[in-house]
Tab-separated table of C-alpha atoms and ligand atoms in Angstrom:
chain	number	residue	atom	x	y	z
A	3	MET	CA	87.130	107.820	81.232
A	4	ALA	CA	88.988	105.439	78.118
A	5	GLY	CA	90.117	108.593	76.590
A	6	PRO	CA	92.457	109.160	74.347
A	7	LEU	CA	96.289	109.075	75.056
A	8	ALA	CA	96.818	112.544	75.661
A	9	GLY	CA	99.870	114.044	74.434
A	10	ASP	CA	100.988	110.542	72.834
A	11	PRO	CA	100.965	110.971	69.399
A	12	TYR	CA	102.315	107.508	68.801
A	13	GLY	CA	99.958	105.498	71.144
A	14	ALA	CA	97.074	107.597	68.948
A	15	PHE	CA	99.227	106.202	65.663
A	16	VAL	CA	98.942	102.820	66.442
A	17	ARG	CA	95.225	103.299	66.887
A	18	THR	CA	94.993	104.064	63.336
A	19	GLY	CA	94.379	101.538	60.459
A	20	PRO	CA	97.493	102.173	59.098
A	21	GLY	CA	98.941	102.017	62.623
A	22	LYS	CA	97.817	99.091	63.669
A	23	PHE	CA	99.016	97.265	60.704
A	24	LEU	CA	102.905	98.906	60.847
A	25	ALA	CA	103.199	98.030	64.780
A	26	ALA	CA	101.709	94.074	63.454
A	27	ARG	CA	104.360	93.940	61.094
A	28	THR	CA	107.001	95.358	63.073
A	29	GLY	CA	106.509	94.355	66.923
A	30	LEU	CA	106.102	97.829	67.889
A	31	PRO	CA	104.374	98.183	71.052
A	32	ARG	CA	100.443	98.695	70.611
A	33	PRO	CA	99.498	100.174	73.903
A	34	PRO	CA	95.734	98.964	74.959
A	35	ARG	CA	92.947	101.033	75.403
A	36	LEU	CA	92.720	101.531	79.578
A	37	ARG	CA	89.231	101.039	80.944
A	38	ARG	CA	88.513	103.732	83.466
A	39	TYR	CA	86.224	105.006	85.878
A	40	GLU	CA	82.706	106.655	84.445
A	41	GLU	CA	79.333	107.190	86.257
A	42	GLY	CA	77.554	104.563	86.653
A	43	GLN	CA	79.553	102.073	84.587
A	44	ASP	CA	79.802	98.276	85.815
A	45	LEU	CA	82.568	97.384	88.501
A	46	LEU	CA	83.681	94.586	85.420
A	47	THR	CA	83.146	93.879	81.819
A	48	GLY	CA	82.093	90.663	82.905
A	49	PRO	CA	81.740	88.349	85.624
A	50	ALA	CA	84.207	87.549	88.512
A	51	LEU	CA	85.860	83.721	89.635
A	52	VAL	CA	87.277	83.658	93.267
A	53	THR	CA	89.228	80.721	93.668
A	54	GLY	CA	90.497	79.833	97.212
A	55	LEU	CA	93.693	77.069	96.542
A	56	SER	CA	94.984	75.264	99.959
A	57	GLY	CA	93.932	77.101	103.362
A	58	ALA	CA	92.565	80.445	101.614
A	59	ALA	CA	90.797	81.919	104.358
A	60	HIS	CA	89.192	85.379	102.529
A	61	VAL	CA	86.961	83.702	99.528
A	62	ASP	CA	83.179	83.999	101.167
A	63	ALA	CA	84.716	88.201	102.060
A	64	VAL	CA	85.944	88.453	98.528
A	65	ARG	CA	82.927	87.130	96.873
A	66	ASP	CA	80.241	89.146	99.325
A	67	ALA	CA	82.766	92.435	98.475
A	68	LEU	CA	82.499	92.001	94.647
A	69	ARG	CA	78.715	90.980	95.149
A	70	ALA	CA	78.205	94.214	97.718
A	71	ALA	CA	79.996	96.402	93.926
A	72	GLY	CA	77.126	94.405	91.651
A	73	ALA	CA	79.377	91.940	90.413
A	74	ASP	CA	78.286	88.766	88.911
A	75	LEU	CA	79.982	85.640	90.118
A	76	ASP	CA	77.993	83.147	87.724
A	77	VAL	CA	81.146	82.816	85.592
A	78	GLY	CA	80.125	80.208	82.611
A	79	THR	CA	82.586	79.751	79.990
A	80	GLY	CA	83.247	83.454	78.456
A	81	PRO	CA	85.539	85.951	79.251
A	82	LEU	CA	85.927	87.113	83.104
A	83	GLY	CA	86.030	90.662	84.285
A	84	ALA	CA	88.123	89.443	87.316
A	85	LEU	CA	89.932	86.696	88.775
A	86	VAL	CA	90.501	86.588	92.074
A	87	VAL	CA	92.858	84.068	93.405
A	88	ASP	CA	93.347	83.319	97.180
A	89	ALA	CA	96.586	82.172	97.760
A	90	SER	CA	96.789	83.165	102.049
A	91	GLY	CA	96.462	79.952	102.807
A	92	LEU	CA	99.846	78.215	101.080
A	93	ARG	CA	102.455	77.165	103.739
A	94	THR	CA	104.629	74.484	101.525
A	95	VAL	CA	106.219	74.851	98.899
A	96	ASP	CA	105.021	72.007	97.050
A	97	GLN	CA	101.407	73.780	97.107
A	98	LEU	CA	102.716	76.858	95.156
A	99	GLY	CA	102.157	74.099	92.366
A	100	GLU	CA	98.224	74.697	93.155
A	101	LEU	CA	99.147	78.340	91.129
A	102	LEU	CA	99.096	75.963	87.677
A	103	ALA	CA	95.358	75.523	88.139
A	104	THR	CA	94.560	79.005	87.766
A	105	ALA	CA	95.952	79.240	84.413
A	106	PRO	CA	93.442	78.531	82.119
A	107	ASP	CA	91.148	81.096	84.144
A	108	PHE	CA	94.239	84.132	83.562
A	109	LYS	CA	94.031	82.719	80.148
A	110	ARG	CA	90.132	83.833	79.627
A	111	THR	CA	90.249	87.343	81.817
A	112	ARG	CA	90.147	90.595	80.552
A	113	GLY	CA	90.487	92.941	83.447
A	114	ARG	CA	91.502	92.099	86.936
A	115	VAL	CA	93.340	89.710	88.375
A	116	LEU	CA	94.439	90.462	92.279
A	117	VAL	CA	96.307	87.323	93.621
A	118	LEU	CA	95.731	87.375	97.837
A	119	SER	CA	98.343	86.118	100.486
A	120	ALA	CA	99.127	86.264	104.042
A	121	VAL	CA	101.681	89.539	105.204
A	122	PRO	CA	104.645	86.827	105.043
A	123	PRO	CA	105.814	87.809	108.996
A	124	GLU	CA	102.644	86.621	110.027
A	125	VAL	CA	102.938	83.276	108.912
A	126	GLY	CA	106.469	82.109	111.228
A	127	ASP	CA	108.085	79.232	109.746
A	128	PRO	CA	110.718	80.016	107.232
A	129	GLU	CA	108.937	77.993	104.549
A	130	ALA	CA	105.628	79.054	104.823
A	131	ARG	CA	107.406	82.636	105.101
A	132	ALA	CA	109.293	81.872	101.511
A	133	VAL	CA	105.982	80.303	99.421
A	134	GLN	CA	104.086	83.766	100.700
A	135	GLN	CA	106.967	85.920	99.275
A	136	GLY	CA	106.720	83.898	96.468
A	137	LEU	CA	103.964	85.101	95.054
A	138	GLU	CA	105.207	88.617	94.949
A	139	GLY	CA	107.270	86.966	91.972
A	140	PHE	CA	104.771	85.321	90.783
A	141	VAL	CA	102.348	88.478	90.741
A	142	ARG	CA	105.403	90.718	88.965
A	143	SER	CA	105.891	88.068	86.251
A	144	LEU	CA	101.968	87.544	85.681
A	145	GLY	CA	101.974	91.386	85.555
A	146	LYS	CA	104.375	90.965	82.583
A	147	GLU	CA	102.595	88.397	80.625
A	148	ALA	CA	98.826	89.973	80.482
A	149	ARG	CA	97.548	91.685	77.869
A	150	GLY	CA	94.982	94.013	76.825
A	151	GLY	CA	95.001	96.237	79.820
A	152	THR	CA	94.774	93.502	82.037
A	153	THR	CA	96.808	94.380	85.852
A	154	VAL	CA	97.755	91.982	87.988
A	155	ASN	CA	97.832	93.306	91.652
A	156	LEU	CA	98.813	91.377	95.270
A	157	LEU	CA	96.796	91.956	98.364
A	158	ARG	CA	98.894	90.897	101.290
A	159	VAL	CA	95.771	90.636	103.713
A	160	ALA	CA	96.860	91.109	107.619
A	161	ASP	CA	95.102	88.916	109.964
A	162	GLY	CA	91.950	90.246	111.084
A	163	THR	CA	91.398	92.213	108.109
A	164	THR	CA	87.371	93.002	106.909
A	165	THR	CA	86.704	96.494	106.061
A	166	SER	CA	89.870	96.985	103.963
A	167	LEU	CA	89.753	93.883	102.570
A	168	ARG	CA	86.072	94.883	100.902
A	169	SER	CA	87.408	98.236	100.226
A	170	ALA	CA	90.603	97.011	98.726
A	171	VAL	CA	88.878	94.660	96.616
A	172	GLN	CA	86.910	97.150	95.271
A	173	PHE	CA	88.892	99.375	94.441
A	174	PHE	CA	91.580	96.681	92.584
A	175	CYS	CA	88.620	94.919	90.789
A	176	SER	CA	87.153	98.326	89.639
A	177	ALA	CA	88.253	100.671	86.707
A	178	ARG	CA	89.820	103.265	89.262
A	179	SER	CA	93.049	101.134	89.216
A	180	ALA	CA	93.427	101.041	85.440
A	181	TYR	CA	97.266	102.048	85.926
A	182	VAL	CA	97.871	100.003	88.928
A	183	ASP	CA	100.044	96.785	88.123
A	184	GLY	CA	102.215	94.651	89.351
A	185	GLN	CA	102.019	96.159	93.030
A	186	PRO	CA	101.611	94.295	96.294
A	187	LEU	CA	99.874	95.969	99.284
A	188	VAL	CA	98.850	95.285	102.657
A	189	VAL	CA	95.672	95.962	104.052
A	190	GLY	CA	95.403	95.229	107.195
A	191	PRO	CA	92.638	95.641	110.440
A	192	GLY	CA	91.818	99.059	110.714
A	193	GLU	CA	88.617	100.633	111.721
A	194	PRO	CA	87.141	103.567	109.935
A	195	GLN	CA	85.937	106.529	111.585
A	196	PRO	CA	82.392	107.912	111.722
A	197	VAL	CA	82.214	109.763	108.410
A	198	ARG	CA	81.096	113.901	108.962
A	199	ASP	CA	78.565	114.966	106.861
A	200	GLN	CA	81.075	116.925	105.366
A	201	ARG	CA	84.123	115.991	104.478
A	202	VAL	CA	86.797	118.367	103.852
A	203	ALA	CA	90.409	117.339	101.824
A	204	VAL	CA	93.173	119.782	101.148
A	205	VAL	CA	95.542	118.980	98.216
A	206	THR	CA	98.925	121.543	97.508
A	207	GLY	CA	99.886	122.083	94.507
A	208	ALA	CA	95.694	121.987	93.013
A	209	ALA	CA	95.919	124.307	89.870
A	210	GLN	CA	97.371	121.751	87.526
A	211	GLY	CA	98.518	118.525	86.805
A	212	ILE	CA	97.656	115.266	89.050
A	213	GLY	CA	97.007	117.755	92.156
A	214	ALA	CA	93.873	118.988	89.602
A	215	ALA	CA	92.788	115.474	89.087
A	216	THR	CA	92.894	114.325	92.587
A	217	ALA	CA	90.433	117.334	93.042
A	218	GLU	CA	88.107	116.344	91.303
A	219	VAL	CA	88.248	113.466	92.752
A	220	LEU	CA	88.269	113.920	95.852
A	221	ALA	CA	84.951	116.351	95.395
A	222	ARG	CA	83.221	113.245	93.449
A	223	THR	CA	83.815	110.909	96.497
A	224	GLY	CA	82.029	113.802	98.577
A	225	HIS	CA	84.657	116.458	100.026
A	226	HIS	CA	85.126	120.029	100.306
A	227	VAL	CA	88.444	120.400	98.626
A	228	VAL	CA	90.779	123.137	100.068
A	229	CYS	CA	93.029	123.674	96.817
A	230	VAL	CA	96.272	124.903	97.612
A	231	ASP	CA	98.812	126.910	95.218
A	232	ILE	CA	101.219	129.465	94.997
A	233	ALA	CA	99.782	133.168	93.807
A	234	ALA	CA	101.126	133.103	90.559
A	235	SER	CA	98.566	129.930	89.180
A	236	GLY	CA	95.475	132.087	90.751
A	237	GLU	CA	93.448	132.047	87.543
A	238	LYS	CA	94.153	128.008	86.989
A	239	LEU	CA	93.572	127.592	90.970
A	240	ALA	CA	90.306	129.045	90.929
A	241	ALA	CA	88.897	127.627	87.722
A	242	VAL	CA	89.702	123.880	89.529
A	243	ALA	CA	88.100	125.632	93.068
A	244	ASN	CA	85.004	126.869	90.989
A	245	ARG	CA	84.544	123.124	88.745
A	246	VAL	CA	84.813	121.235	91.954
A	247	GLY	CA	82.391	123.615	93.770
A	248	GLY	CA	85.691	123.838	96.332
A	249	SER	CA	87.496	127.195	97.878
A	250	THR	CA	91.088	128.031	97.096
A	251	LEU	CA	94.370	128.988	99.078
A	252	HIS	CA	97.000	130.881	97.584
A	253	LEU	CA	100.160	129.706	99.952
A	254	ASP	CA	103.424	128.989	98.977
A	255	VAL	CA	103.997	125.498	100.775
A	256	THR	CA	108.188	126.755	101.622
A	257	ALA	CA	107.036	130.052	102.950
A	258	ASP	CA	107.950	130.222	106.519
A	259	SER	CA	104.714	131.042	107.388
A	260	ALA	CA	102.637	128.069	105.566
A	261	PRO	CA	102.025	125.853	108.204
A	262	ARG	CA	100.678	128.072	110.408
A	263	THR	CA	98.233	129.549	107.576
A	264	LEU	CA	97.501	126.147	106.758
A	265	ALA	CA	96.296	124.865	110.076
A	266	GLU	CA	94.739	127.511	111.318
A	267	HIS	CA	92.587	128.131	107.951
A	268	LEU	CA	91.713	124.324	108.496
A	269	ALA	CA	90.800	124.313	112.124
A	270	GLY	CA	89.181	128.093	112.084
A	271	ARG	CA	86.947	127.662	108.849
A	272	PHE	CA	86.608	123.678	108.643
A	273	GLU	CA	86.795	122.182	111.869
A	274	GLY	CA	89.980	120.528	110.378
A	275	ALA	CA	91.108	118.570	107.348
A	276	ASP	CA	89.961	114.693	106.678
A	277	VAL	CA	92.240	114.065	104.058
A	278	VAL	CA	95.628	115.957	103.214
A	279	VAL	CA	97.464	115.634	99.755
A	280	HIS	CA	101.089	116.642	99.411
A	281	ASN	CA	101.200	116.908	95.872
A	282	ALA	CA	103.086	120.597	95.551
A	283	GLY	CA	106.486	119.092	93.124
A	284	ILE	CA	109.033	120.235	91.347
A	285	THR	CA	111.949	119.036	89.331
A	286	ARG	CA	114.935	121.371	88.299
A	287	ASP	CA	116.739	118.277	86.855
A	288	ARG	CA	120.856	118.243	86.138
A	289	SER	CA	123.403	116.320	86.664
A	290	PHE	CA	125.138	115.778	90.117
A	291	VAL	CA	127.978	117.734	89.351
A	292	ASN	CA	126.512	120.613	87.756
A	293	LEU	CA	123.671	121.370	90.642
A	294	ASP	CA	124.135	124.440	92.582
A	295	GLU	CA	122.195	125.521	95.794
A	296	ALA	CA	119.120	126.782	93.916
A	297	ALA	CA	118.118	123.469	92.116
A	298	TRP	CA	118.930	121.399	95.280
A	299	GLY	CA	117.552	123.464	97.969
A	300	SER	CA	114.314	124.500	96.015
A	301	VAL	CA	113.879	120.536	95.320
A	302	LEU	CA	113.952	119.350	98.577
A	303	ALA	CA	112.154	122.232	100.050
A	304	VAL	CA	108.962	121.889	97.690
A	305	ASN	CA	108.980	117.797	97.687
A	306	LEU	CA	109.955	117.110	101.263
A	307	GLY	CA	110.703	119.970	103.396
A	308	ALA	CA	107.099	121.414	103.408
A	309	PRO	CA	105.432	118.233	103.718
A	310	VAL	CA	107.344	117.890	107.126
A	311	ARG	CA	106.835	120.670	107.915
A	312	LEU	CA	103.038	121.122	107.180
A	313	THR	CA	102.159	117.695	108.287
A	314	THR	CA	104.208	118.659	111.958
A	315	ALA	CA	101.909	121.652	112.352
A	316	LEU	CA	98.798	120.036	111.353
A	317	LEU	CA	99.291	117.301	114.091
A	318	ASP	CA	100.230	119.979	116.414
A	319	HIS	CA	97.555	122.752	115.825
A	320	PRO	CA	94.288	121.612	118.279
A	321	GLY	CA	91.586	121.101	115.553
A	322	ALA	CA	93.550	120.944	112.405
A	323	LEU	CA	92.826	117.480	111.993
A	324	ALA	CA	89.759	115.782	111.827
A	325	PRO	CA	89.557	112.526	113.327
A	326	GLY	CA	91.087	109.520	111.281
A	327	ALA	CA	91.870	112.218	108.739
A	328	ARG	CA	94.593	110.399	106.155
A	329	PHE	CA	97.738	111.700	104.840
A	330	VAL	CA	98.836	110.739	101.149
A	331	CYS	CA	102.185	111.824	100.058
A	332	LEU	CA	103.203	112.121	96.299
A	333	SER	CA	106.417	110.241	96.265
A	334	SER	CA	107.624	108.990	92.523
A	335	MET	CA	109.037	105.923	90.793
A	336	ASN	CA	112.260	107.939	90.145
A	337	GLY	CA	112.500	107.759	94.235
A	338	ILE	CA	112.650	104.675	93.828
A	339	ALA	CA	114.766	103.270	91.179
A	340	GLY	CA	117.099	106.508	90.980
A	341	ALA	CA	116.675	108.767	87.913
A	342	LYS	CA	119.889	110.112	86.240
A	343	GLY	CA	119.721	113.830	86.400
A	344	GLN	CA	117.590	113.642	89.117
A	345	THR	CA	119.234	113.536	92.496
A	346	ASN	CA	117.436	116.359	93.878
A	347	TYR	CA	114.108	114.987	93.245
A	348	ALA	CA	114.914	111.489	93.793
A	349	THR	CA	116.068	112.650	97.355
A	350	SER	CA	113.279	114.539	97.952
A	351	LYS	CA	111.142	111.234	96.937
A	352	ALA	CA	112.827	108.519	98.767
A	353	GLY	CA	112.340	110.995	101.860
A	354	LEU	CA	108.807	110.925	101.424
A	355	ILE	CA	108.937	107.049	101.666
A	356	GLY	CA	111.076	107.823	104.715
A	357	LEU	CA	108.517	110.362	106.371
A	358	VAL	CA	105.296	107.377	105.510
A	359	GLN	CA	107.304	105.251	107.294
A	360	ALA	CA	108.363	107.035	109.989
A	361	LEU	CA	104.895	108.508	110.563
A	362	ALA	CA	102.772	105.577	110.094
A	363	GLY	CA	103.323	103.953	114.163
A	364	PRO	CA	102.605	107.340	115.800
A	365	LEU	CA	99.832	108.046	113.738
A	366	SER	CA	97.923	104.908	114.023
A	367	GLU	CA	98.114	105.769	117.897
A	368	ARG	CA	95.840	108.627	116.732
A	369	GLY	CA	93.599	107.201	114.390
A	370	PHE	CA	94.935	108.776	111.736
A	371	ALA	CA	96.838	107.323	108.212
A	372	VAL	CA	99.687	107.679	106.443
A	373	ASN	CA	100.376	106.482	103.110
A	374	ALA	CA	102.466	107.355	99.626
A	375	VAL	CA	101.437	106.908	96.005
A	376	ALA	CA	104.415	106.730	93.579
A	377	PRO	CA	103.202	107.320	90.192
A	378	GLY	CA	105.739	106.358	87.167
A	379	PHE	CA	105.070	107.555	83.684
A	380	ILE	CA	101.949	110.475	83.691
A	381	GLU	CA	101.054	112.851	81.283
A	382	THR	CA	101.109	116.378	82.664
A	383	PRO	CA	102.996	119.842	82.072
A	384	MET	CA	105.963	118.290	84.458
A	385	THR	CA	106.438	115.087	81.309
A	386	ALA	CA	105.865	117.263	78.580
A	387	ALA	CA	108.550	119.135	79.218
A	388	MET	CA	111.011	115.626	79.425
A	389	PRO	CA	113.303	116.019	76.054
A	390	PRO	CA	111.311	113.652	73.614
A	391	VAL	CA	113.565	110.496	73.757
A	392	PRO	CA	113.679	110.083	77.492
A	393	ARG	CA	109.737	111.242	77.077
A	394	GLU	CA	109.216	108.045	74.601
A	395	LEU	CA	110.853	105.502	76.549
A	396	GLY	CA	109.320	106.636	79.921
A	397	ARG	CA	105.969	105.713	78.292
A	398	ARG	CA	106.683	102.535	76.525
A	399	THR	CA	108.855	100.833	79.202
A	400	SER	CA	106.159	99.181	81.420
A	401	SER	CA	103.766	96.609	81.180
A	402	LEU	CA	100.620	98.620	79.725
A	403	GLN	CA	103.107	100.195	77.368
A	404	GLN	CA	101.541	103.651	77.762
A	405	GLY	CA	102.013	106.865	80.237
A	406	GLY	CA	99.329	107.300	83.087
A	407	LEU	CA	96.940	110.545	83.316
A	408	PRO	CA	96.473	112.166	86.265
A	409	VAL	CA	93.379	110.540	86.651
A	410	ASP	CA	95.059	107.472	87.756
A	411	VAL	CA	97.150	108.704	90.140
A	412	ALA	CA	93.662	110.800	91.317
A	413	GLU	CA	92.079	107.710	91.671
A	414	THR	CA	94.541	105.615	93.809
A	415	ILE	CA	94.521	108.862	95.886
A	416	GLY	CA	91.015	109.071	96.016
A	417	TRP	CA	90.918	105.249	97.654
A	418	LEU	CA	92.824	105.861	100.068
A	419	ALA	CA	91.558	109.328	101.212
A	420	GLN	CA	88.119	106.504	101.615
A	421	PRO	CA	86.998	106.170	105.413
A	422	ASP	CA	86.958	102.000	104.417
A	423	ALA	CA	90.670	102.225	103.899
A	424	ALA	CA	91.283	102.189	107.392
A	425	GLY	CA	93.507	99.785	107.271
A	426	VAL	CA	96.318	100.751	104.619
A	427	ASP	CA	98.610	102.322	106.656
A	428	GLY	CA	102.332	103.288	105.951
A	429	GLN	CA	102.440	101.588	102.199
A	430	VAL	CA	104.052	103.097	99.168
A	431	LEU	CA	101.427	101.930	96.397
A	432	ARG	CA	103.067	102.484	92.076
A	433	VAL	CA	100.598	103.967	90.280
A	434	CYS	CA	102.649	102.954	86.806
A	435	GLY	CA	101.096	100.772	84.962
A	436	GLN	CA	104.290	98.425	86.018
A	437	ASN	CA	107.137	100.070	84.480
A	438	LEU	CA	110.373	98.391	84.604
A	439	LEU	CA	112.115	101.234	86.638
A	440	GLY	CA	113.019	99.685	90.246
A	441	ALA	CA	110.030	97.557	89.585
B	526	LIG	P1	102.702	119.916	88.081
B	526	LIG	O1	104.178	120.514	87.186
B	526	LIG	O2	102.022	119.508	86.801
B	526	LIG	O3	102.055	120.854	89.202
B	526	LIG	C1	102.485	120.987	90.367
B	526	LIG	C2	101.911	122.130	91.188
B	526	LIG	O4	102.698	121.993	92.413
B	526	LIG	C3	101.609	122.657	90.019
B	526	LIG	O5	100.428	123.799	90.352
B	526	LIG	C4	102.934	124.344	91.393
B	526	LIG	O6	102.339	125.813	90.888
B	526	LIG	C5	102.663	123.684	92.419
B	526	LIG	N1	103.363	124.187	93.546
B	526	LIG	C6	104.878	124.196	92.799
B	526	LIG	N2	105.179	124.539	93.717
B	526	LIG	C7	104.936	124.648	95.081
B	526	LIG	C8	104.716	125.509	96.295
B	526	LIG	N3	106.024	126.255	96.691
B	526	LIG	N4	103.656	125.742	97.058
B	526	LIG	C9	102.686	125.451	96.345
B	526	LIG	N5	102.621	125.094	95.166
B	526	LIG	C10	103.178	124.511	94.203
B	526	LIG	O7	103.163	118.220	88.542
B	526	LIG	P2	101.968	116.996	88.792
B	526	LIG	O8	103.215	116.132	87.031
B	526	LIG	O9	100.830	117.151	88.210
B	526	LIG	O10	102.865	116.301	89.694
B	526	LIG	C11	102.681	116.226	91.077
B	526	LIG	C12	103.232	115.560	92.249
B	526	LIG	O11	103.106	114.292	91.492
B	526	LIG	C13	104.607	116.012	92.360
B	526	LIG	O12	105.216	116.131	93.334
B	526	LIG	C14	105.215	115.182	91.405
B	526	LIG	O13	106.529	114.884	91.719
B	526	LIG	C15	104.827	113.567	91.436
B	526	LIG	N6	104.776	113.265	90.112
B	526	LIG	C16	104.466	113.094	89.218
B	526	LIG	C17	105.099	112.380	87.972
B	526	LIG	C18	104.570	112.342	87.072
B	526	LIG	O14	104.527	111.742	85.356
B	526	LIG	N7	103.717	113.856	86.368
B	526	LIG	C19	106.061	111.283	88.391
B	526	LIG	C20	106.172	110.981	89.871
B	526	LIG	C21	105.276	112.019	90.234
């Protein structure tokens, strides 16, 4: 959906004739129209150029991945839909200068720029490690210079990675990653489990916002979705479940009985879940000195306590999880950067990152993977309730100069849930349009 900027009157205004004129004359932000996933669309809006710098190891694999997704690699001299620069073989400070030669290609790219690096600790000697880490600064800066909705991201490719590299290249070069910008991500060699005939996903907080969009994306990608929310969301939850051909489970994720109820439901009715999305979340914003126990306790219980308890129960309960199951936790940019009035919320969201990092190793031994997505400013009822000035600042302080849509977060979760993304594990991926906060 290329779509209007939902709930963003300024963003809509600057796309009108008078709005464009005014913004051009005054230097006000002009948020670009983002290209989002639509059924049957081409991967890219133009051909893809794959460039290998010294020692590049992945050029053929990237070309194969792009070709398999229907991209045209015959670049000609016109605009490029994607530019992929394999810098993973650079080892010396002098070699970093090779990046300069890609500037003309960057200039003609309208869509996606992807830089490939090694995983710095894997390269050994200090200069090589410094050089590979340097690529992060390069990518983050280039993201801030890109125009017209072009995004720039960094894939750190671990030794021996094949399937997940293909999957990551296809995701980051597609319209599904429209709001992922300026981010590094490690992809490793994990291999997918055999895919079941009927995959099952459970999404908590599925009645609206990001959870509802996630249910839609997971249904589109072949999952029966168990839509979980509190009983008070009954009608909205039923509407989502009907729309996606899924089922409902009324559950307060903080209830004492919730972990057992969910585990028994998944084991008894579905032979386990392939995907678990811990999305239910709340805010109770106020300054630390004004926080009472209820505002602290409820936020910590829903946002962090419930994912901890539910995950433990699902891991312990025989049959609650299918082989190769994926967990995705909804963290937040504010859990990384902190936010005034959100000590409770940021504690819970940073805690989720700790949970992901703690579980990744032990879970991968069982063939599971766990990751977090950290949304920036997303247009949902949660952000619609913000006071006008912080809301407007939240939208504009990103490279893409606009809030994301729930579907942007959902597409990222949908990718992490895919069997062939098995090598992405223990990661935190921001979906924030390269928001300046905590970047
Ligand atoms: P939302 O308020 O629109 O929806 C949250 C859903 O969770 C609601 O349907 C609600 O009923 C449900 N829920 C709340 N408490 C529950 C409980 N105890 N048991 C079961 N369900 C419960 O929120 P959203 O904006 O779609 O956000 C979804 C997730 O993304 C949250 O975890 C949020 O913290 C995170 N997030 C959102 C943004 C944003 O900009 N909207 C940014 C960063 C992170």
